[in-house]
Coordinates of C-alpha atoms in Angstrom, one line a residue:
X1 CA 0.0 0.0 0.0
X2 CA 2.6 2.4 1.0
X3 CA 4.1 1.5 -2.3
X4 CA 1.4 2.4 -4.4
X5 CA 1.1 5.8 -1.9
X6 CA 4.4 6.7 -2.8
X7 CA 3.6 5.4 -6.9
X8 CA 1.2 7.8 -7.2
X9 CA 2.5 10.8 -5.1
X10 CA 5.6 10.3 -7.7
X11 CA 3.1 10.4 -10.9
X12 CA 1.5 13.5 -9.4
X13 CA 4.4 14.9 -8.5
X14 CA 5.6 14.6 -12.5
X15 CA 2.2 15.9 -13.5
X16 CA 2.7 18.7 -12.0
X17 CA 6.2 19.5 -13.0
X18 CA 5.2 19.1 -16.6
X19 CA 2.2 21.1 -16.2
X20 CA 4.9 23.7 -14.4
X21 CA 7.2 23.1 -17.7
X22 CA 4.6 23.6 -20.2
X23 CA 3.6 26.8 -18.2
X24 CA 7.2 28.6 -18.3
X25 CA 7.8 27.5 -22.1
X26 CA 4.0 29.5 -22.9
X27 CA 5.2 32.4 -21.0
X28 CA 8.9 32.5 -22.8
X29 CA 7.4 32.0 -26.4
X30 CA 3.7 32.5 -26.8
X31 CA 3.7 35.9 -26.7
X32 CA 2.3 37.0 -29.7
X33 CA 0.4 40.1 -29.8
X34 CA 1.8 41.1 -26.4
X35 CA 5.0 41.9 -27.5
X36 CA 6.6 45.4 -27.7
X37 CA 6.8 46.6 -30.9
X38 CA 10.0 47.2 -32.5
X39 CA 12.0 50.5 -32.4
X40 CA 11.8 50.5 -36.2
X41 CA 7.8 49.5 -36.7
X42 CA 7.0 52.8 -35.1
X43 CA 6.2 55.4 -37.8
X44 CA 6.6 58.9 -35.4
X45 CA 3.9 61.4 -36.7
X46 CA 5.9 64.2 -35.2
X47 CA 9.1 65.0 -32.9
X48 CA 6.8 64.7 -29.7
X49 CA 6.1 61.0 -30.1
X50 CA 10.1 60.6 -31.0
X51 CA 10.8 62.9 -27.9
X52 CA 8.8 60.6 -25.7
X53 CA 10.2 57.1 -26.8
X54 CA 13.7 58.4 -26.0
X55 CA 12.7 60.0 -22.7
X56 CA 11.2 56.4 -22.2
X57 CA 14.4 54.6 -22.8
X58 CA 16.0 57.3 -20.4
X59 CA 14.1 58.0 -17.6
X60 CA 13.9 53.8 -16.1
X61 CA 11.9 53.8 -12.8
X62 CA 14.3 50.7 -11.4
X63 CA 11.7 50.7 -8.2
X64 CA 8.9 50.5 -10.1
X65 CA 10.5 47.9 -12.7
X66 CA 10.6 46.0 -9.6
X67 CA 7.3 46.3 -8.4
X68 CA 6.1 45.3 -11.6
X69 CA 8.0 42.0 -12.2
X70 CA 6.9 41.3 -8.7
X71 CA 3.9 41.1 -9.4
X72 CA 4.2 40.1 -12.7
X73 CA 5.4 36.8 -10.9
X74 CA 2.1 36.8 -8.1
X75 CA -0.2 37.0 -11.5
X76 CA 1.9 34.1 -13.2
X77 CA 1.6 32.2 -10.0
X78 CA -1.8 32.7 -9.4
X79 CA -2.7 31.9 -13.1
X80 CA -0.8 28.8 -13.2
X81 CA -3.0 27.9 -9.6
X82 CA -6.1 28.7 -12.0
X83 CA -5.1 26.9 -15.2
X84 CA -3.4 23.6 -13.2
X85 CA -5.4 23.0 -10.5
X86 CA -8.7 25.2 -10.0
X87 CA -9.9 25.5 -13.6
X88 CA -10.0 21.8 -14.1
X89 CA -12.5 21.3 -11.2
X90 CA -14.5 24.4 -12.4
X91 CA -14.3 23.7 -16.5
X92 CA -14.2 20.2 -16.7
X93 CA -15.3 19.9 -20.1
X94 CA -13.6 22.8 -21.6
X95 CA -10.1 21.2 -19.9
X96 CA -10.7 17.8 -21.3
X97 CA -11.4 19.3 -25.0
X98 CA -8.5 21.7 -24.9
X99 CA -6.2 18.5 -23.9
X100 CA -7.3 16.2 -26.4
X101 CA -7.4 19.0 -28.5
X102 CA -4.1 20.2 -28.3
X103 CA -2.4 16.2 -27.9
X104 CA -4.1 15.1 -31.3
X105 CA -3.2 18.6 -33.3
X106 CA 0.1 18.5 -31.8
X107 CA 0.6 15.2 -32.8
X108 CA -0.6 15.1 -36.3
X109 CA 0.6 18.5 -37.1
X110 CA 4.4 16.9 -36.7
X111 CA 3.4 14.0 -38.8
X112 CA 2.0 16.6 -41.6
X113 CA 4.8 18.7 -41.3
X114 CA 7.5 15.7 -41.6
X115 CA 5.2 14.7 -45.0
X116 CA 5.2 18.1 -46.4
X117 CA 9.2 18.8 -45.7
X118 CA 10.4 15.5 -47.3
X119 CA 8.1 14.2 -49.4
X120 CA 5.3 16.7 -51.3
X121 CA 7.1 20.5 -51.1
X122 CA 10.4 18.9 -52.7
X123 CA 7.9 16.9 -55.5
X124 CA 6.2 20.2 -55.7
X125 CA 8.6 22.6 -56.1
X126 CA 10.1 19.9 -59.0
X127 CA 7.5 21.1 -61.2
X128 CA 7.5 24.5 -63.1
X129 CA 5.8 27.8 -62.4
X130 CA 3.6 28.6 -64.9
X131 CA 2.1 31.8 -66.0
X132 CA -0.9 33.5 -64.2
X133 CA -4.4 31.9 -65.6
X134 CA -6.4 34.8 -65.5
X135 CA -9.1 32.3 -65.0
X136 CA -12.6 33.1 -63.9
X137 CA -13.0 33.5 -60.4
X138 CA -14.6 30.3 -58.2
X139 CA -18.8 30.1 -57.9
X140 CA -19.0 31.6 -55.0
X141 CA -22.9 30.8 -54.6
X142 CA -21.6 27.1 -54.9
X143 CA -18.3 27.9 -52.6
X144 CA -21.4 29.1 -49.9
X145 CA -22.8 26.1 -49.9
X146 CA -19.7 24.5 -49.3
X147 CA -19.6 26.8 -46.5
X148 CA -23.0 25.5 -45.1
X149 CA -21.7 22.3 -44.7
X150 CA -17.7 23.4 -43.5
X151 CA -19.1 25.1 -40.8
X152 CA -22.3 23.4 -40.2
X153 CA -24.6 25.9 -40.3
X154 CA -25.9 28.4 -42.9
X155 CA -25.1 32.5 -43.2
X156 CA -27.1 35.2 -41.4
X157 CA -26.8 38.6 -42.4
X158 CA -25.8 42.0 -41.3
X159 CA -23.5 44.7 -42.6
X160 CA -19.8 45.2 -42.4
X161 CA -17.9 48.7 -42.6
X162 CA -14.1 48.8 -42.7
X163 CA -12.2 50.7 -40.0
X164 CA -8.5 51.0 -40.5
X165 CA -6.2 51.6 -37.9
X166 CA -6.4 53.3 -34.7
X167 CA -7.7 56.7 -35.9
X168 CA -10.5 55.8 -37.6
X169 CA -11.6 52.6 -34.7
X170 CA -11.2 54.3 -31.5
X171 CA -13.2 57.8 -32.4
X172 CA -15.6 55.5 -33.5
X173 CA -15.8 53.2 -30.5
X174 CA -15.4 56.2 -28.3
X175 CA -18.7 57.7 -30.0
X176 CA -20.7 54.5 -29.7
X177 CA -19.7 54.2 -26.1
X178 CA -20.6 57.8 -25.6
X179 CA -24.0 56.6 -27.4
X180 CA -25.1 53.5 -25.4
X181 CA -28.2 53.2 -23.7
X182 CA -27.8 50.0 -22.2
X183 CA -24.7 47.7 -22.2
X184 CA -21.2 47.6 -23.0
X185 CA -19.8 44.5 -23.6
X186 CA -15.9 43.8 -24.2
X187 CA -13.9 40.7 -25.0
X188 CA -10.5 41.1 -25.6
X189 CA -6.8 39.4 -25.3
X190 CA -5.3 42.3 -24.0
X191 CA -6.8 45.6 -22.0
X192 CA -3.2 47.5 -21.8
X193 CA -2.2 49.5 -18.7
X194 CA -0.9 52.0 -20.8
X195 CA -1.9 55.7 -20.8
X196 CA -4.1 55.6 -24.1
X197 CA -5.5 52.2 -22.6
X198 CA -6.0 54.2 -18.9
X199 CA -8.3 56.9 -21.3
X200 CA -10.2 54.0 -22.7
X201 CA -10.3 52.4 -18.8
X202 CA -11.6 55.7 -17.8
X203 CA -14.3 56.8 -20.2
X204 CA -16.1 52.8 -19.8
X205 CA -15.2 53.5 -15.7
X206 CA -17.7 56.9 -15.9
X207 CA -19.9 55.0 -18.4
X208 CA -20.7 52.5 -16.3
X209 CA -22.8 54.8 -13.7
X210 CA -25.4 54.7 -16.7
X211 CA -25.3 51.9 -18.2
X212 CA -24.2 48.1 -17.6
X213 CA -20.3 47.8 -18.8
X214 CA -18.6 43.6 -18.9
X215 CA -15.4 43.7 -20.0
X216 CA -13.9 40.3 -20.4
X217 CA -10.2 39.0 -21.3
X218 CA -7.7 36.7 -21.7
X219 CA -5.9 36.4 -18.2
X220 CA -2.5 35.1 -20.0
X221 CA -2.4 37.8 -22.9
X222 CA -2.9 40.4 -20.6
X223 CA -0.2 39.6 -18.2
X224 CA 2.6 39.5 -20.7
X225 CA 1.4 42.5 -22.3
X226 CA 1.1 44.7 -19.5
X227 CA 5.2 44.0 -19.0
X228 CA 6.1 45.4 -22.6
X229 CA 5.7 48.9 -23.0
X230 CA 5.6 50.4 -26.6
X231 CA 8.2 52.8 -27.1
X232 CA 6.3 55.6 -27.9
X233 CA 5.2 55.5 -24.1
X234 CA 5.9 58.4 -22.1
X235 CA 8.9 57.8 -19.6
X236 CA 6.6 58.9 -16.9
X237 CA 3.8 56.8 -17.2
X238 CA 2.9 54.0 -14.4
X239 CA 0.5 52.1 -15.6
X240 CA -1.7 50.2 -12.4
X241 CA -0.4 46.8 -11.8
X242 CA -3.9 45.0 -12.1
X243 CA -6.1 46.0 -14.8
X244 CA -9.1 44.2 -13.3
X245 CA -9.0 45.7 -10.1
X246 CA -8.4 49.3 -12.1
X247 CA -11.3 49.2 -14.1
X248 CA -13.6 47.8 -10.5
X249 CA -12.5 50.4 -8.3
X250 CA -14.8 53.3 -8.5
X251 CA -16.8 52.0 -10.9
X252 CA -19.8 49.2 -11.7
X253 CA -17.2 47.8 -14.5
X254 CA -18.1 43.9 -14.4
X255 CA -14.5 42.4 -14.7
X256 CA -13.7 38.7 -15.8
X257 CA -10.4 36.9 -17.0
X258 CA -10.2 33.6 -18.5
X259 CA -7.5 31.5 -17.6
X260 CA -5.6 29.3 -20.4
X261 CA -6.6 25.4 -20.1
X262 CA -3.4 23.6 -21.5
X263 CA -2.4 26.6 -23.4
X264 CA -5.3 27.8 -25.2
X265 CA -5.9 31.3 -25.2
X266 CA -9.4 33.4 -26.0
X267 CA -7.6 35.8 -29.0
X268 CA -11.1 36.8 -29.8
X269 CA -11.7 40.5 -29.8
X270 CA -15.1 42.1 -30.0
X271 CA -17.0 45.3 -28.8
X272 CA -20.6 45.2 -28.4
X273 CA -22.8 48.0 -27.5
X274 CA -26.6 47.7 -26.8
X275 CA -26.3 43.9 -28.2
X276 CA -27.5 45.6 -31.6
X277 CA -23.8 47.1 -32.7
X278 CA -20.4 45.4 -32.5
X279 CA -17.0 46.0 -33.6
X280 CA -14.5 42.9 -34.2
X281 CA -11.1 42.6 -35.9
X282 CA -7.6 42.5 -34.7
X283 CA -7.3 45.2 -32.2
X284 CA -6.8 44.5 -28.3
X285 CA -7.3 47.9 -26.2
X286 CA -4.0 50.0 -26.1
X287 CA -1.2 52.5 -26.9
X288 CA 0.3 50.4 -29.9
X289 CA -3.2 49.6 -31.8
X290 CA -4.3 53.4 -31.9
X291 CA -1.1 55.2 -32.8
X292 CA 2.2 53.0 -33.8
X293 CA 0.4 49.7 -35.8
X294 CA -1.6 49.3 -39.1
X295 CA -4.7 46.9 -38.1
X296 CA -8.0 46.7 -39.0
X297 CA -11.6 46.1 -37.3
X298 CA -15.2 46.0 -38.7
X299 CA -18.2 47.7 -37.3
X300 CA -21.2 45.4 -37.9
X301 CA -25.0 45.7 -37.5
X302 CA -27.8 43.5 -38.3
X303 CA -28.6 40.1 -37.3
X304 CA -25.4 38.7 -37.4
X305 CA -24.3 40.9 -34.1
X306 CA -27.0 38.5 -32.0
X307 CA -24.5 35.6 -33.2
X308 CA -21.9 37.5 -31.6
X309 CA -23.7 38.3 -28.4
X310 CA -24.8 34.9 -28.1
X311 CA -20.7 33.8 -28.0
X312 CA -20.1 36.7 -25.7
X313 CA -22.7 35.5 -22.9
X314 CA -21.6 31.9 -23.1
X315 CA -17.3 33.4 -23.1
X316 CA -18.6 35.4 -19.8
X317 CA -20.9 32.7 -18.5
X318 CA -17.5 30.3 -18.6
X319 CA -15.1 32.2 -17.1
X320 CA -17.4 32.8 -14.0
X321 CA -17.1 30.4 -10.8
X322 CA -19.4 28.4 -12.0
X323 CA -17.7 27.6 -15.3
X324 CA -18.8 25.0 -17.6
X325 CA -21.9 24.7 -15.9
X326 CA -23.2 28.3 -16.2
X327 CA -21.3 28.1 -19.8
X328 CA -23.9 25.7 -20.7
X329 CA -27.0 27.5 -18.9
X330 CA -26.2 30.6 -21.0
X331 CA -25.9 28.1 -24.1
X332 CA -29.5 26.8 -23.4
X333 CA -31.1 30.0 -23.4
X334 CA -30.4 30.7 -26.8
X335 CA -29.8 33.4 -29.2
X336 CA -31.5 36.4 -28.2
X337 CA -33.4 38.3 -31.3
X338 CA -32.0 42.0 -30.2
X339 CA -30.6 43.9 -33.7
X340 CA -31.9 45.2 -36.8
X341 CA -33.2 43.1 -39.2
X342 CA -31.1 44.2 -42.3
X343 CA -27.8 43.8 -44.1
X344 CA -26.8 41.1 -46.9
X345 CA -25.1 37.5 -46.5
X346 CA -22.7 37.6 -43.8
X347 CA -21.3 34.0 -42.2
X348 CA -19.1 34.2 -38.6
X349 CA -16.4 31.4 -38.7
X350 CA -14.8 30.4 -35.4
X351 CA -11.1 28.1 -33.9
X352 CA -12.4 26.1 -30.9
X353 CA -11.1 23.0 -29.6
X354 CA -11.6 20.4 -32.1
X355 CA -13.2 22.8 -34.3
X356 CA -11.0 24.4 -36.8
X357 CA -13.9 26.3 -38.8
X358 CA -11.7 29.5 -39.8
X359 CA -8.7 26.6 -41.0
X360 CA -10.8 24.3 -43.0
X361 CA -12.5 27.4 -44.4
X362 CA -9.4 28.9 -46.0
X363 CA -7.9 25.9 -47.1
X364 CA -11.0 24.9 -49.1
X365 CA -10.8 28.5 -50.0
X366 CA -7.2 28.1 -51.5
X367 CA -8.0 24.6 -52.9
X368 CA -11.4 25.8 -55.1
X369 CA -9.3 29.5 -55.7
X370 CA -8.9 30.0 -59.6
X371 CA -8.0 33.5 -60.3
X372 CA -6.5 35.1 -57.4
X373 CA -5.4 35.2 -53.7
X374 CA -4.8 38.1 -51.3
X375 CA -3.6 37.4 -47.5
X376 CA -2.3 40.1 -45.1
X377 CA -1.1 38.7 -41.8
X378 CA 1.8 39.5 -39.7
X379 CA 2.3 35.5 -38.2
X380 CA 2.7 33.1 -41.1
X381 CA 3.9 30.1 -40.2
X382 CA 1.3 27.1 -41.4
X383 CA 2.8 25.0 -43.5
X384 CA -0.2 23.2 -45.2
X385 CA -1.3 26.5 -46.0
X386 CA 2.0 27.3 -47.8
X387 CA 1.9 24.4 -49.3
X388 CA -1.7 25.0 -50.8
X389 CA -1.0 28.1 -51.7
X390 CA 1.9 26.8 -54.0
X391 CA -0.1 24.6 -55.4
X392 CA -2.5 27.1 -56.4
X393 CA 0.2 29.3 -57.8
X394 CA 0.9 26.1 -60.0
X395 CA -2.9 26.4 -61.4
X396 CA -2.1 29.9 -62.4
X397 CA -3.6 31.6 -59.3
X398 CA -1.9 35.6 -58.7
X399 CA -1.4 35.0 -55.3
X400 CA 0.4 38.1 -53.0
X401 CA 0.9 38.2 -49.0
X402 CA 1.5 41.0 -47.4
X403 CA 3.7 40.8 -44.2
X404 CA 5.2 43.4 -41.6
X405 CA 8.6 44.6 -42.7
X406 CA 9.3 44.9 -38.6
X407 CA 7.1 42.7 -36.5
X408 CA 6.0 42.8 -32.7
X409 CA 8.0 40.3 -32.0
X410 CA 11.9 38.6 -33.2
X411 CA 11.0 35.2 -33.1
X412 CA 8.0 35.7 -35.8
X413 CA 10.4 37.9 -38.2
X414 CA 12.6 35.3 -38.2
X415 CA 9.8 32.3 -38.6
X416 CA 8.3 34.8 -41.4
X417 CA 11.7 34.5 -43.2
X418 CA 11.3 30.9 -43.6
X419 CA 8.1 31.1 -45.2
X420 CA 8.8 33.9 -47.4
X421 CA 11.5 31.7 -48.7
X422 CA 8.7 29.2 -49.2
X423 CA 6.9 31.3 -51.4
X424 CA 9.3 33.3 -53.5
X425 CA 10.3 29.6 -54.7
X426 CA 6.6 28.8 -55.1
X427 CA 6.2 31.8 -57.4
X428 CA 4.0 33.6 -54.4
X429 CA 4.4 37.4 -54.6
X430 CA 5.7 38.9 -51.2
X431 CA 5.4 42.4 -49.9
X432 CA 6.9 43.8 -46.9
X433 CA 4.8 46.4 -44.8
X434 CA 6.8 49.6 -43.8
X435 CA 6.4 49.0 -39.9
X436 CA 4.5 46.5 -37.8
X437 CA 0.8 45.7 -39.6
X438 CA -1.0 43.7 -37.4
X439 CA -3.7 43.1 -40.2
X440 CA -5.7 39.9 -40.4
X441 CA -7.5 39.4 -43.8
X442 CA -7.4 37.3 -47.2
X443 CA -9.3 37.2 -50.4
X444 CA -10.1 34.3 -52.4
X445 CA -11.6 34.6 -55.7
X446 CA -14.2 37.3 -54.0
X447 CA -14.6 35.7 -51.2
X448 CA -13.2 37.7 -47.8
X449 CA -12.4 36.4 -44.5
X450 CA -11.6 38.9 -41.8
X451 CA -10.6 38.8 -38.0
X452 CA -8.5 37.9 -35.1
X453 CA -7.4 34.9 -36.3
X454 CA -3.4 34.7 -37.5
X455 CA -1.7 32.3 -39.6
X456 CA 0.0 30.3 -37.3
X457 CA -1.1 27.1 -35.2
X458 CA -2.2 29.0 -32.0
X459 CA -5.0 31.2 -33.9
X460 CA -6.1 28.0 -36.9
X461 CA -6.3 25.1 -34.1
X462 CA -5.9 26.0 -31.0
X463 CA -6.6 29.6 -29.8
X464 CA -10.5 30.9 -29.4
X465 CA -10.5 33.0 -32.3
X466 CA -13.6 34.9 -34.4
X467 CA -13.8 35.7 -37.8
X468 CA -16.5 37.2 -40.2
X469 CA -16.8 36.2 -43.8
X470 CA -18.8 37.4 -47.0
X471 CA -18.8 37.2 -50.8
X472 CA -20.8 40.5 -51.0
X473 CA -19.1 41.7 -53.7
X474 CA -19.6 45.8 -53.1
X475 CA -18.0 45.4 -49.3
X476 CA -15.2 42.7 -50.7
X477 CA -14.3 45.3 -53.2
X478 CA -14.4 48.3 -50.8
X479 CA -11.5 45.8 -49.0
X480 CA -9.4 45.2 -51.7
X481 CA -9.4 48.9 -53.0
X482 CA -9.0 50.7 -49.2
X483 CA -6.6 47.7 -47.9
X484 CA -4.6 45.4 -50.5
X485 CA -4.3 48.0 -53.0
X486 CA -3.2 50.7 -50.6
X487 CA -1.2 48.4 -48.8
X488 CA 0.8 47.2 -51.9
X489 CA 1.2 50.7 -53.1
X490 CA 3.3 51.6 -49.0
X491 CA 4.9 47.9 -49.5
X492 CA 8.3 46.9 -50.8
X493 CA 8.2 44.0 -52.9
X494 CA 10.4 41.2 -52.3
X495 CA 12.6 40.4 -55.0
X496 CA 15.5 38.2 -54.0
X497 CA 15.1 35.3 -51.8
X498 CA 16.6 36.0 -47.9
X499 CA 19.3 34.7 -46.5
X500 CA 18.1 32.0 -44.0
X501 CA 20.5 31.4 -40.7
X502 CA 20.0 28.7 -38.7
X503 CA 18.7 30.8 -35.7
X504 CA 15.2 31.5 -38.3
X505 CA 15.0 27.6 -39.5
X506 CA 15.3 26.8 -35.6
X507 CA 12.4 29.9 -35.0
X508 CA 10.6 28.5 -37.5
X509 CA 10.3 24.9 -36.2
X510 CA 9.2 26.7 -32.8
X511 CA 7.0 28.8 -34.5
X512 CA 5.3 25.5 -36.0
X513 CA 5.2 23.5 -32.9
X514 CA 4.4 26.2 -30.7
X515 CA 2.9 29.3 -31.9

């Protein structure tokens, strides 16, 4: 007996190192969006903002570097208490699909990569280019259909208007919060403690007095994030230490954070207001997405925002204490009947565990693509998408990706290298980004798909992501003309292939396994 006592304090023991392990590599590598922005992605609109990043790099607070890492370190440690041994008890169901989840994709995706290093990208690339096709586009009223059974349920409808980059988001936002009558409702990776993110904080914290205000994120993403500053921060800045308790204290702000079940993140980011507007995209609430980045975020309306408030309530309804079970409460109630019946076709495509809707989506999307491609994306690593897209090339499809020229973070530059490489010998048309473009958006034969969703492992399997998609051809053509076009036109085309060290080759494995 004492034996087996001492068996299975040893196998718990290991369980709980590895769970430790897996814990400290997330932290080191999955850092994604949370990362500060390099010095040279910052485009300075004037000598203030230039002024203010060197003061920044001056002026270090040591004391208050310290407090911060300090408790930097309580968070980690109180998230890894969440995520190892309290979230299992309260989430059983979402722990057991994110394991299994993550075990079976990790799995396969090494045996799929192994196939497509050794054996089909060297047959592939055996075979010449040819010239582009010109071919008529795809049917996209048969690609919908498609659609209907890839995702498993049919399009609603609702209308989408483009809002790119900070400027043009956050007035908006800022006037629709001003506007709201009744709820607020934010789910985000990151709420910054920055100053433009303390603004934001502020206007929801007076807000709230009037009207009901949930604001909802992803406990890991904000951590790491509120560690890197931008550098167009000013030096004097302290941001609080806890954004929760910031946006609670004087307030009626509703605050939630979802913890990260064997590494899988909520990157889903979405504003509603009065459950009959919403805005959703790539852009997570601080300093870098309104002044220094390129992104992009949609305000929608119509009946496709109740979808969206239906996956709100169910997020928030999860990451309470009573987890899975009020998860699936809020999932019996239904979808709600709030916004304005109007708008044209509009389909929302989600990554859930063991439910890669926005993956098998573009990939079918690729495969059925006859006359072009258009991707923007600043994390590219996927290598069956690479390899699809260079077998689309080989039908004659003009295919062109548009990637930051200086990313958020080293490790995805150097992975990025690696796949550029793939695609300049693939006959794939590459164009570097002046700066950091955090952009998430493709086109395939007239067919857009737009979100928070990168293309990388973490967002196509793993991550909680949300995407919208539509073949309405007057709002896919508004985003070819005010995004692809314009964002070719800043770009620098990539001509010669780059020179690959073994530090990117090693990124790019990590990148593949891990990110």
């Amino acid at each position: 007996m004492a034996t087996k006592r001492n068996s299975n304090a040893g196998d718990s023991r290991r369980i709980a190192w590895r769970a430790a392990a897996r814990f400290v590599l997330t932290v080191v590598i999955v850092t994604g969006c949370a990362s500060r922005p390099h010095v040279e992605a910052i485009e300075a609109t004037d000598e203030t903002v230039s002024a203010a990043a060197a003061a920044a790099n001056g002026r270090k607070d040591v004391g208050h570097t310290v407090v911060r890492k300090s408790a930097m370190a309580a968070q980690a440690s109180s998230l890894f208490a969440r995520s190892v041994h309290i979230d299992p008890i309260l989430r059983p169901i979402s722990n057991f699909l994110s394991m299994s989840s993550y075990a079976l994709k990790s799995a396969t995706g090494l045996v799929r990569r192994t196939a497509l290093g050794t054996v089909q990208f060297p047959a592939l690339e055996g075979t010449p280019i040819p010239a582009l096709a010109y071919a008529e586009p795809m049917d996209l009223a048969a690609w919908e259909k498609e659609l209907d059974r890839i995702s498993g349920r049919r399009q609603t409808r609702g209308t989408i208007e483009f809002l790119i980059d900070g400027e043009a988001y956050f007035s908006r936002l800022l006037e629709a919060v001003d506007q709201a009558q009744e709820s607020i409702d934010i789910r985000t990776y990151i709420f910054d403690n920055d100053d433009y993110a303390i603004y934001i904080a502020d206007v929801l914290k007076q807000k709230s007095k009037a009207v009901e205000v949930r604001v909802l994120v992803d406990a890991f993403g904000n951590m790491v994030a509120m560690q890197a500053d931008p550098d167009s921060l000013p030096g004097d800045h302290r941001g609080p230490l806890h954004m929760g308790r910031y946006l609670e204290q004087n307030s009626s702000i509703r605050f939630r954070s979802r913890a990260i079940p064997w590494i899988t993140g909520d990157h889903t980011k979405t504003t509603i207001i009065d459950r009959k507007l919403a805005f959703i995209g790539g852009m997570n609430i601080g300093r870098e997405y309104r002044y220094d980045w390129h992104d992009l975020m949609m305000e929608v309306t119509g009946p496709v925002v109740d979808h969206l408030q239906y996956d709100t309530d169910k997020a928030w309804a999860k990451a309470s204490v009573f987890g899975d079970v009020a998860a699936l409460i809020a999932m019996l109630d239904g979808k709600d009947r709030d916004s304005d019946d109007h708008g044209y076709p509009v389909r929302v495509l989600y990554t859930a565990a063991h439910d890669a809707e926005i993956y098998k989506a573009q990939l079918a999307a690729i495969r059925r693509s006859r006359s072009y491609i258009l991707i923007e994306n600043a994390y590219f690593s996927d290598d069956v998408i690479l390899y699809e897209l260079a077998k689309a090339r080989r039908r004659g499809v003009d295919i062109r990706v548009i990637l930051p020229s200086a990313g958020n973070h080293g490790s995805h530059d150097l992975s990025n290298l690696v796949a550029i490489d793939k695609m300049l010998r693939n006959g794939i048309r590459v164009y570097l980004y002046p700066g950091m473009s955090h952009v998430k958006a493709a086109v395939f034969d007239g067919w857009a798909c737009v979100g928070s969703a990168n293309f990388d492992k973490l967002s196509l399997e793993i991550n909680r992501e949300l995407n919208l998609a539509t073949s309405y051809q007057p709002v896919v053509n508004d985003l070819i003309t005010r995004l692809f076009i314009a964002d070719m036109d800043r770009s620098t085309e990539v001509t010669e292939p780059p020179d690959l060290t073994v530090q990117a080759r090693l990124f790019e494995l990590v990148a593949d396994e891990a990110m």
